[in-house]
Amino acid sequence: MLLPARTEVARCLRGYRAWERAMLASPGDLAVRSSFEDCGYTLCVLMGKRCAREAADAAEQYLRKGSETRVRRNASRRTSGVGRLAATRPVPRLAAER
């Protein structure tokens, strides 16, 4: 399965959470409800889920998984103490050097 861009998922999740707060603040506002549902639908499509709540949870896990991988990679580079080694071949010696 193709995975969506992390920046797009993060942007959509932020929007979903913002509309969710607005929806809780004014549940009777139809414009807020419509925007909340639109954002939830977009998140469902991005994450391949049928329920907006499941899509939000999947998006959070997806973003968390990516940040842990980056932290782990950066930590392994710092703690190894060994730089990247290039594979080298012995330099052929001249007859006078033997």
mmCIF file of N, CA, C and O in Angstrom:
data_model
loop_
_atom_site.group_PDB
_atom_site.id
_atom_site.type_symbol
_atom_site.label_atom_id
_atom_site.label_comp_id
_atom_site.label_asym_id
_atom_site.label_seq_id
_atom_site.Cartn_x
_atom_site.Cartn_y
_atom_site.Cartn_z
ATOM 1 N N MET A 1 0.836 -1.177 0.000
ATOM 2 C CA MET A 1 0.000 0.000 0.000
ATOM 3 C C MET A 1 0.882 1.242 0.000
ATOM 4 O O MET A 1 1.870 1.312 0.725
ATOM 5 N N LEU A 2 0.537 2.192 -0.807
ATOM 6 C CA LEU A 2 1.265 3.461 -0.812
ATOM 7 C C LEU A 2 0.933 4.239 0.447
ATOM 8 O O LEU A 2 -0.223 4.295 0.869
ATOM 9 N N LEU A 3 1.948 4.833 1.039
ATOM 10 C CA LEU A 3 1.739 5.625 2.241
ATOM 11 C C LEU A 3 1.699 7.100 1.889
ATOM 12 O O LEU A 3 2.454 7.567 1.039
ATOM 13 N N PRO A 4 0.824 7.858 2.536
ATOM 14 C CA PRO A 4 0.736 9.288 2.239
ATOM 15 C C PRO A 4 1.944 10.030 2.804
ATOM 16 O O PRO A 4 2.651 9.532 3.684
ATOM 17 N N ALA A 5 2.166 11.217 2.302
ATOM 18 C CA ALA A 5 3.267 12.048 2.799
ATOM 19 C C ALA A 5 2.994 12.424 4.248
ATOM 20 O O ALA A 5 1.871 12.772 4.618
ATOM 21 N N ARG A 6 4.028 12.340 5.058
ATOM 22 C CA ARG A 6 3.876 12.639 6.485
ATOM 23 C C ARG A 6 3.418 14.076 6.717
ATOM 24 O O ARG A 6 2.639 14.338 7.625
ATOM 25 N N THR A 7 3.904 14.999 5.907
ATOM 26 C CA THR A 7 3.506 16.397 6.083
ATOM 27 C C THR A 7 2.019 16.582 5.816
ATOM 28 O O THR A 7 1.350 17.343 6.518
ATOM 29 N N GLU A 8 1.513 15.872 4.820
ATOM 30 C CA GLU A 8 0.087 15.966 4.499
ATOM 31 C C GLU A 8 -0.761 15.352 5.611
ATOM 32 O O GLU A 8 -1.797 15.899 5.998
ATOM 33 N N VAL A 9 -0.321 14.220 6.137
ATOM 34 C CA VAL A 9 -1.043 13.575 7.231
ATOM 35 C C VAL A 9 -1.036 14.476 8.463
ATOM 36 O O VAL A 9 -2.072 14.665 9.118
ATOM 37 N N ALA A 10 0.120 15.061 8.771
ATOM 38 C CA ALA A 10 0.221 15.946 9.937
ATOM 39 C C ALA A 10 -0.681 17.169 9.771
ATOM 40 O O ALA A 10 -1.373 17.570 10.715
ATOM 41 N N ARG A 11 -0.699 17.748 8.581
ATOM 42 C CA ARG A 11 -1.538 18.920 8.319
ATOM 43 C C ARG A 11 -3.013 18.574 8.477
ATOM 44 O O ARG A 11 -3.779 19.292 9.126
ATOM 45 N N CYS A 12 -3.415 17.455 7.921
ATOM 46 C CA CYS A 12 -4.809 17.047 7.987
ATOM 47 C C CYS A 12 -5.213 16.694 9.424
ATOM 48 O O CYS A 12 -6.319 17.027 9.870
ATOM 49 N N LEU A 13 -4.325 16.054 10.161
ATOM 50 C CA LEU A 13 -4.618 15.701 11.545
ATOM 51 C C LEU A 13 -4.750 16.950 12.416
ATOM 52 O O LEU A 13 -5.645 17.024 13.265
ATOM 53 N N ARG A 14 -3.884 17.929 12.187
ATOM 54 C CA ARG A 14 -4.008 19.199 12.919
ATOM 55 C C ARG A 14 -5.354 19.860 12.627
ATOM 56 O O ARG A 14 -6.029 20.347 13.539
ATOM 57 N N GLY A 15 -5.755 19.868 11.362
ATOM 58 C CA GLY A 15 -7.046 20.435 10.991
ATOM 59 C C GLY A 15 -8.202 19.683 11.624
ATOM 60 O O GLY A 15 -9.157 20.286 12.130
ATOM 61 N N TYR A 16 -8.115 18.364 11.624
ATOM 62 C CA TYR A 16 -9.159 17.537 12.215
ATOM 63 C C TYR A 16 -9.307 17.847 13.705
ATOM 64 O O TYR A 16 -10.424 18.017 14.212
ATOM 65 N N ARG A 17 -8.172 17.929 14.401
ATOM 66 C CA ARG A 17 -8.213 18.224 15.844
ATOM 67 C C ARG A 17 -8.759 19.633 16.107
ATOM 68 O O ARG A 17 -9.506 19.850 17.051
ATOM 69 N N ALA A 18 -8.397 20.596 15.266
ATOM 70 C CA ALA A 18 -8.890 21.965 15.444
ATOM 71 C C ALA A 18 -10.405 22.025 15.223
ATOM 72 O O ALA A 18 -11.128 22.648 16.016
ATOM 73 N N TRP A 19 -10.895 21.363 14.173
ATOM 74 C CA TRP A 19 -12.331 21.353 13.923
ATOM 75 C C TRP A 19 -13.067 20.563 14.988
ATOM 76 O O TRP A 19 -14.217 20.870 15.334
ATOM 77 N N GLU A 20 -12.421 19.544 15.527
ATOM 78 C CA GLU A 20 -13.030 18.769 16.611
ATOM 79 C C GLU A 20 -13.248 19.656 17.846
ATOM 80 O O GLU A 20 -14.315 19.621 18.469
ATOM 81 N N ARG A 21 -12.250 20.464 18.188
ATOM 82 C CA ARG A 21 -12.392 21.394 19.316
ATOM 83 C C ARG A 21 -13.485 22.421 19.031
ATOM 84 O O ARG A 21 -14.292 22.734 19.913
ATOM 85 N N ALA A 22 -13.515 22.938 17.810
ATOM 86 C CA ALA A 22 -14.552 23.907 17.446
ATOM 87 C C ALA A 22 -15.937 23.266 17.509
ATOM 88 O O ALA A 22 -16.912 23.901 17.940
ATOM 89 N N MET A 23 -16.020 22.023 17.104
ATOM 90 C CA MET A 23 -17.290 21.299 17.128
ATOM 91 C C MET A 23 -17.767 21.097 18.561
ATOM 92 O O MET A 23 -18.969 21.243 18.852
ATOM 93 N N LEU A 24 -16.855 20.783 19.454
ATOM 94 C CA LEU A 24 -17.229 20.611 20.852
ATOM 95 C C LEU A 24 -17.632 21.938 21.486
ATOM 96 O O LEU A 24 -18.475 21.973 22.386
ATOM 97 N N ALA A 25 -17.022 23.025 21.034
ATOM 98 C CA ALA A 25 -17.343 24.348 21.571
ATOM 99 C C ALA A 25 -18.707 24.829 21.106
ATOM 100 O O ALA A 25 -19.431 25.493 21.856
ATOM 101 N N SER A 26 -19.067 24.529 19.858
ATOM 102 C CA SER A 26 -20.372 24.963 19.346
ATOM 103 C C SER A 26 -20.992 23.847 18.509
ATOM 104 O O SER A 26 -20.910 23.860 17.274
ATOM 105 N N PRO A 27 -21.607 22.875 19.181
ATOM 106 C CA PRO A 27 -22.146 21.709 18.462
ATOM 107 C C PRO A 27 -23.311 22.026 17.525
ATOM 108 O O PRO A 27 -23.589 21.255 16.614
ATOM 109 N N GLY A 28 -23.960 23.160 17.701
ATOM 110 C CA GLY A 28 -25.104 23.484 16.859
ATOM 111 C C GLY A 28 -24.751 24.209 15.568
ATOM 112 O O GLY A 28 -25.597 24.378 14.695
ATOM 113 N N ASP A 29 -23.512 24.610 15.412
ATOM 114 C CA ASP A 29 -23.083 25.361 14.232
ATOM 115 C C ASP A 29 -22.901 24.406 13.053
ATOM 116 O O ASP A 29 -22.002 23.564 13.048
ATOM 117 N N LEU A 30 -23.749 24.541 12.056
ATOM 118 C CA LEU A 30 -23.716 23.620 10.913
ATOM 119 C C LEU A 30 -22.475 23.798 10.038
ATOM 120 O O LEU A 30 -21.987 22.830 9.452
ATOM 121 N N ALA A 31 -21.960 25.015 9.945
ATOM 122 C CA ALA A 31 -20.754 25.251 9.136
ATOM 123 C C ALA A 31 -19.549 24.559 9.774
ATOM 124 O O ALA A 31 -18.724 23.953 9.072
ATOM 125 N N VAL A 32 -19.457 24.626 11.099
ATOM 126 C CA VAL A 32 -18.357 23.963 11.812
ATOM 127 C C VAL A 32 -18.485 22.452 11.650
ATOM 128 O O VAL A 32 -17.506 21.761 11.393
ATOM 129 N N ARG A 33 -19.696 21.950 11.777
ATOM 130 C CA ARG A 33 -19.925 20.511 11.635
ATOM 131 C C ARG A 33 -19.543 20.025 10.238
ATOM 132 O O ARG A 33 -18.911 18.988 10.077
ATOM 133 N N SER A 34 -19.925 20.791 9.240
ATOM 134 C CA SER A 34 -19.607 20.422 7.862
ATOM 135 C C SER A 34 -18.099 20.391 7.629
ATOM 136 O O SER A 34 -17.575 19.452 7.015
ATOM 137 N N SER A 35 -17.402 21.397 8.118
ATOM 138 C CA SER A 35 -15.940 21.443 7.961
ATOM 139 C C SER A 35 -15.271 20.299 8.714
ATOM 140 O O SER A 35 -14.313 19.690 8.229
ATOM 141 N N PHE A 36 -15.785 19.987 9.901
ATOM 142 C CA PHE A 36 -15.257 18.872 10.688
ATOM 143 C C PHE A 36 -15.435 17.553 9.943
ATOM 144 O O PHE A 36 -14.505 16.738 9.856
ATOM 145 N N GLU A 37 -16.606 17.341 9.379
ATOM 146 C CA GLU A 37 -16.866 16.106 8.637
ATOM 147 C C GLU A 37 -16.026 16.021 7.364
ATOM 148 O O GLU A 37 -15.541 14.948 7.016
ATOM 149 N N ASP A 38 -15.839 17.141 6.685
ATOM 150 C CA ASP A 38 -14.988 17.157 5.485
ATOM 151 C C ASP A 38 -13.550 16.781 5.831
ATOM 152 O O ASP A 38 -12.905 16.001 5.131
ATOM 153 N N CYS A 39 -13.063 17.357 6.907
ATOM 154 C CA CYS A 39 -11.686 17.073 7.324
ATOM 155 C C CYS A 39 -11.550 15.610 7.750
ATOM 156 O O CYS A 39 -10.555 14.953 7.449
ATOM 157 N N GLY A 40 -12.566 15.092 8.441
ATOM 158 C CA GLY A 40 -12.561 13.679 8.839
ATOM 159 C C GLY A 40 -12.578 12.758 7.636
ATOM 160 O O GLY A 40 -11.881 11.740 7.611
ATOM 161 N N TYR A 41 -13.340 13.121 6.621
ATOM 162 C CA TYR A 41 -13.390 12.311 5.400
ATOM 163 C C TYR A 41 -12.019 12.286 4.711
ATOM 164 O O TYR A 41 -11.545 11.241 4.279
ATOM 165 N N THR A 42 -11.387 13.444 4.636
ATOM 166 C CA THR A 42 -10.058 13.517 4.013
ATOM 167 C C THR A 42 -9.070 12.644 4.767
ATOM 168 O O THR A 42 -8.260 11.926 4.170
ATOM 169 N N LEU A 43 -9.139 12.670 6.073
ATOM 170 C CA LEU A 43 -8.253 11.844 6.897
ATOM 171 C C LEU A 43 -8.536 10.361 6.661
ATOM 172 O O LEU A 43 -7.598 9.553 6.591
ATOM 173 N N CYS A 44 -9.806 10.007 6.513
ATOM 174 C CA CYS A 44 -10.163 8.613 6.218
ATOM 175 C C CYS A 44 -9.563 8.150 4.890
ATOM 176 O O CYS A 44 -9.038 7.046 4.782
ATOM 177 N N VAL A 45 -9.642 9.005 3.894
ATOM 178 C CA VAL A 45 -9.100 8.653 2.578
ATOM 179 C C VAL A 45 -7.585 8.514 2.657
ATOM 180 O O VAL A 45 -7.005 7.561 2.120
ATOM 181 N N LEU A 46 -6.926 9.432 3.342
ATOM 182 C CA LEU A 46 -5.462 9.375 3.463
ATOM 183 C C LEU A 46 -5.001 8.103 4.164
ATOM 184 O O LEU A 46 -4.015 7.489 3.768
ATOM 185 N N MET A 47 -5.718 7.727 5.233
ATOM 186 C CA MET A 47 -5.268 6.609 6.052
ATOM 187 C C MET A 47 -5.925 5.275 5.687
ATOM 188 O O MET A 47 -5.568 4.243 6.236
ATOM 189 N N GLY A 48 -6.874 5.296 4.749
ATOM 190 C CA GLY A 48 -7.510 4.059 4.323
ATOM 191 C C GLY A 48 -8.422 3.457 5.376
ATOM 192 O O GLY A 48 -8.508 2.240 5.510
ATOM 193 N N LYS A 49 -9.115 4.290 6.128
ATOM 194 C CA LYS A 49 -10.029 3.830 7.184
ATOM 195 C C LYS A 49 -11.440 4.284 6.866
ATOM 196 O O LYS A 49 -11.653 5.214 6.102
ATOM 197 N N ARG A 50 -12.426 3.633 7.468
ATOM 198 C CA ARG A 50 -13.823 3.990 7.222
ATOM 199 C C ARG A 50 -14.366 4.951 8.267
ATOM 200 O O ARG A 50 -15.374 5.595 8.047
ATOM 201 N N CYS A 51 -13.734 5.012 9.420
ATOM 202 C CA CYS A 51 -14.210 5.843 10.523
ATOM 203 C C CYS A 51 -13.173 6.937 10.790
ATOM 204 O O CYS A 51 -11.966 6.672 10.807
ATOM 205 N N ALA A 52 -13.642 8.153 10.992
ATOM 206 C CA ALA A 52 -12.726 9.275 11.207
ATOM 207 C C ALA A 52 -11.907 9.086 12.478
ATOM 208 O O ALA A 52 -10.731 9.444 12.531
ATOM 209 N N ARG A 53 -12.511 8.536 13.513
ATOM 210 C CA ARG A 53 -11.787 8.300 14.767
ATOM 211 C C ARG A 53 -10.645 7.300 14.540
ATOM 212 O O ARG A 53 -9.531 7.497 14.999
ATOM 213 N N GLU A 54 -10.933 6.223 13.829
ATOM 214 C CA GLU A 54 -9.884 5.242 13.508
ATOM 215 C C GLU A 54 -8.803 5.871 12.635
ATOM 216 O O GLU A 54 -7.616 5.585 12.802
ATOM 217 N N ALA A 55 -9.203 6.705 11.707
ATOM 218 C CA ALA A 55 -8.243 7.375 10.827
ATOM 219 C C ALA A 55 -7.340 8.306 11.620
ATOM 220 O O ALA A 55 -6.135 8.370 11.371
ATOM 221 N N ALA A 56 -7.906 9.020 12.596
ATOM 222 C CA ALA A 56 -7.099 9.911 13.434
ATOM 223 C C ALA A 56 -6.104 9.105 14.266
ATOM 224 O O ALA A 56 -4.932 9.484 14.387
ATOM 225 N N ASP A 57 -6.553 7.989 14.826
ATOM 226 C CA ASP A 57 -5.646 7.128 15.598
ATOM 227 C C ASP A 57 -4.539 6.563 14.706
ATOM 228 O O ASP A 57 -3.367 6.527 15.090
ATOM 229 N N ALA A 58 -4.911 6.116 13.508
ATOM 230 C CA ALA A 58 -3.919 5.577 12.573
ATOM 231 C C ALA A 58 -2.925 6.653 12.155
ATOM 232 O O ALA A 58 -1.728 6.384 12.019
ATOM 233 N N ALA A 59 -3.405 7.883 11.958
ATOM 234 C CA ALA A 59 -2.522 8.984 11.581
ATOM 235 C C ALA A 59 -1.536 9.290 12.699
ATOM 236 O O ALA A 59 -0.343 9.513 12.450
ATOM 237 N N GLU A 60 -2.009 9.284 13.938
ATOM 238 C CA GLU A 60 -1.110 9.534 15.065
ATOM 239 C C GLU A 60 -0.048 8.451 15.162
ATOM 240 O O GLU A 60 1.132 8.740 15.387
ATOM 241 N N GLN A 61 -0.440 7.198 14.990
ATOM 242 C CA GLN A 61 0.528 6.101 15.031
ATOM 243 C C GLN A 61 1.529 6.212 13.883
ATOM 244 O O GLN A 61 2.728 5.982 14.066
ATOM 245 N N TYR A 62 1.043 6.556 12.711
ATOM 246 C CA TYR A 62 1.901 6.703 11.532
ATOM 247 C C TYR A 62 2.941 7.801 11.751
ATOM 248 O O TYR A 62 4.117 7.613 11.469
ATOM 249 N N LEU A 63 2.500 8.921 12.297
ATOM 250 C CA LEU A 63 3.428 10.028 12.544
ATOM 251 C C LEU A 63 4.385 9.703 13.683
ATOM 252 O O LEU A 63 5.563 10.047 13.629
ATOM 253 N N ARG A 64 3.901 9.029 14.710
ATOM 254 C CA ARG A 64 4.755 8.641 15.835
ATOM 255 C C ARG A 64 5.817 7.640 15.385
ATOM 256 O O ARG A 64 6.969 7.738 15.761
ATOM 257 N N LYS A 65 5.413 6.705 14.556
ATOM 258 C CA LYS A 65 6.336 5.681 14.053
ATOM 259 C C LYS A 65 7.466 6.318 13.251
ATOM 260 O O LYS A 65 8.621 5.956 13.386
ATOM 261 N N GLY A 66 7.149 7.295 12.444
ATOM 262 C CA GLY A 66 8.163 7.976 11.644
ATOM 263 C C GLY A 66 9.139 8.771 12.490
ATOM 264 O O GLY A 66 10.333 8.784 12.227
ATOM 265 N N SER A 67 8.654 9.418 13.545
ATOM 266 C CA SER A 67 9.557 10.213 14.377
ATOM 267 C C SER A 67 10.458 9.307 15.202
ATOM 268 O O SER A 67 11.617 9.626 15.436
ATOM 269 N N GLU A 68 9.956 8.151 15.657
ATOM 270 C CA GLU A 68 10.790 7.218 16.409
ATOM 271 C C GLU A 68 11.895 6.657 15.535
ATOM 272 O O GLU A 68 13.022 6.495 15.980
ATOM 273 N N THR A 69 11.600 6.390 14.279
ATOM 274 C CA THR A 69 12.607 5.864 13.365
ATOM 275 C C THR A 69 13.714 6.893 13.161
ATOM 276 O O THR A 69 14.885 6.552 13.192
ATOM 277 N N ARG A 70 13.328 8.164 12.976
ATOM 278 C CA ARG A 70 14.334 9.205 12.788
ATOM 279 C C ARG A 70 15.197 9.374 14.023
ATOM 280 O O ARG A 70 16.400 9.499 13.937
ATOM 281 N N VAL A 71 14.583 9.341 15.211
ATOM 282 C CA VAL A 71 15.342 9.484 16.447
ATOM 283 C C VAL A 71 16.290 8.315 16.612
ATOM 284 O O VAL A 71 17.447 8.480 16.966
ATOM 285 N N ARG A 72 15.808 7.111 16.323
ATOM 286 C CA ARG A 72 16.638 5.930 16.458
ATOM 287 C C ARG A 72 17.826 5.982 15.497
ATOM 288 O O ARG A 72 18.943 5.658 15.855
ATOM 289 N N ARG A 73 17.588 6.414 14.258
ATOM 290 C CA ARG A 73 18.680 6.510 13.286
ATOM 291 C C ARG A 73 19.714 7.528 13.731
ATOM 292 O O ARG A 73 20.908 7.275 13.689
ATOM 293 N N ASN A 74 19.252 8.693 14.172
ATOM 294 C CA ASN A 74 20.183 9.726 14.619
ATOM 295 C C ASN A 74 20.947 9.281 15.848
ATOM 296 O O ASN A 74 22.139 9.548 15.980
ATOM 297 N N ALA A 75 20.311 8.585 16.762
ATOM 298 C CA ALA A 75 20.984 8.117 17.966
ATOM 299 C C ALA A 75 22.038 7.071 17.622
ATOM 300 O O ALA A 75 23.130 7.072 18.193
ATOM 301 N N SER A 76 21.732 6.196 16.679
ATOM 302 C CA SER A 76 22.712 5.170 16.322
ATOM 303 C C SER A 76 23.930 5.794 15.650
ATOM 304 O O SER A 76 25.039 5.306 15.800
ATOM 305 N N ARG A 77 23.751 6.859 14.933
ATOM 306 C CA ARG A 77 24.898 7.528 14.321
ATOM 307 C C ARG A 77 25.786 8.156 15.383
ATOM 308 O O ARG A 77 26.989 8.114 15.306
ATOM 309 N N ARG A 78 25.157 8.747 16.396
ATOM 310 C CA ARG A 78 25.936 9.430 17.422
ATOM 311 C C ARG A 78 26.642 8.457 18.347
ATOM 312 O O ARG A 78 27.744 8.708 18.762
ATOM 313 N N THR A 79 26.015 7.359 18.687
ATOM 314 C CA THR A 79 26.573 6.480 19.703
ATOM 315 C C THR A 79 27.568 5.473 19.146
ATOM 316 O O THR A 79 28.311 4.882 19.905
ATOM 317 N N SER A 80 27.591 5.257 17.855
ATOM 318 C CA SER A 80 28.476 4.227 17.329
ATOM 319 C C SER A 80 29.939 4.631 17.429
ATOM 320 O O SER A 80 30.805 3.796 17.636
ATOM 321 N N GLY A 81 30.241 5.904 17.301
ATOM 322 C CA GLY A 81 31.617 6.368 17.406
ATOM 323 C C GLY A 81 32.457 6.052 16.186
ATOM 324 O O GLY A 81 33.637 6.360 16.144
ATOM 325 N N VAL A 82 31.888 5.409 15.207
ATOM 326 C CA VAL A 82 32.634 5.041 14.012
ATOM 327 C C VAL A 82 31.993 5.733 12.825
ATOM 328 O O VAL A 82 30.788 5.654 12.640
ATOM 329 N N GLY A 83 32.800 6.411 12.056
ATOM 330 C CA GLY A 83 32.266 7.054 10.859
ATOM 331 C C GLY A 83 32.062 6.034 9.761
ATOM 332 O O GLY A 83 32.384 4.859 9.908
ATOM 333 N N ARG A 84 31.576 6.487 8.652
ATOM 334 C CA ARG A 84 31.381 5.604 7.515
ATOM 335 C C ARG A 84 32.745 5.225 6.954
ATOM 336 O O ARG A 84 33.577 6.075 6.675
ATOM 337 N N LEU A 85 32.956 3.949 6.800
ATOM 338 C CA LEU A 85 34.217 3.460 6.249
ATOM 339 C C LEU A 85 34.020 3.096 4.791
ATOM 340 O O LEU A 85 33.066 2.430 4.440
ATOM 341 N N ALA A 86 34.928 3.530 3.992
ATOM 342 C CA ALA A 86 34.874 3.179 2.575
ATOM 343 C C ALA A 86 35.646 1.884 2.365
ATOM 344 O O ALA A 86 36.669 1.641 3.001
ATOM 345 N N ALA A 87 35.130 1.060 1.503
ATOM 346 C CA ALA A 87 35.840 -0.175 1.183
ATOM 347 C C ALA A 87 37.050 0.184 0.327
ATOM 348 O O ALA A 87 36.929 0.872 -0.687
ATOM 349 N N THR A 88 38.208 -0.246 0.760
ATOM 350 C CA THR A 88 39.430 0.079 0.018
ATOM 351 C C THR A 88 40.136 -1.200 -0.394
ATOM 352 O O THR A 88 40.038 -2.226 0.267
ATOM 353 N N ARG A 89 40.875 -1.110 -1.477
ATOM 354 C CA ARG A 89 41.707 -2.220 -1.930
ATOM 355 C C ARG A 89 43.146 -1.856 -1.652
ATOM 356 O O ARG A 89 43.500 -0.675 -1.658
ATOM 357 N N PRO A 90 43.979 -2.829 -1.395
ATOM 358 C CA PRO A 90 45.385 -2.507 -1.187
ATOM 359 C C PRO A 90 45.978 -1.883 -2.452
ATOM 360 O O PRO A 90 45.639 -2.262 -3.564
ATOM 361 N N VAL A 91 46.809 -0.919 -2.231
ATOM 362 C CA VAL A 91 47.456 -0.237 -3.349
ATOM 363 C C VAL A 91 48.552 -1.160 -3.892
ATOM 364 O O VAL A 91 49.356 -1.690 -3.133
ATOM 365 N N PRO A 92 48.565 -1.394 -5.200
ATOM 366 C CA PRO A 92 49.605 -2.271 -5.751
ATOM 367 C C PRO A 92 50.979 -1.633 -5.557
ATOM 368 O O PRO A 92 51.159 -0.437 -5.708
ATOM 369 N N ARG A 93 51.928 -2.466 -5.180
ATOM 370 C CA ARG A 93 53.289 -1.961 -4.948
ATOM 371 C C ARG A 93 54.122 -2.074 -6.211
ATOM 372 O O ARG A 93 53.953 -2.984 -7.012
ATOM 373 N N LEU A 94 55.005 -1.147 -6.333
ATOM 374 C CA LEU A 94 55.943 -1.177 -7.441
ATOM 375 C C LEU A 94 57.014 -2.219 -7.153
ATOM 376 O O LEU A 94 57.279 -2.567 -6.010
ATOM 377 N N ALA A 95 57.681 -2.710 -8.175
ATOM 378 C CA ALA A 95 58.717 -3.715 -8.024
ATOM 379 C C ALA A 95 59.839 -3.202 -7.118
ATOM 380 O O ALA A 95 60.414 -3.964 -6.332
ATOM 381 N N ALA A 96 60.148 -1.923 -7.166
ATOM 382 C CA ALA A 96 61.243 -1.385 -6.359
ATOM 383 C C ALA A 96 60.859 -1.327 -4.881
ATOM 384 O O ALA A 96 61.727 -1.344 -4.022
ATOM 385 N N GLU A 97 59.559 -1.330 -4.560
ATOM 386 C CA GLU A 97 59.126 -1.268 -3.165
ATOM 387 C C GLU A 97 59.057 -2.638 -2.509
ATOM 388 O O GLU A 97 58.955 -2.741 -1.310
ATOM 389 N N ARG A 98 59.182 -3.734 -3.275
ATOM 390 C CA ARG A 98 59.060 -5.078 -2.703
ATOM 391 C C ARG A 98 60.275 -5.542 -2.043
ATOM 392 O O ARG A 98 61.307 -5.338 -1.881
#
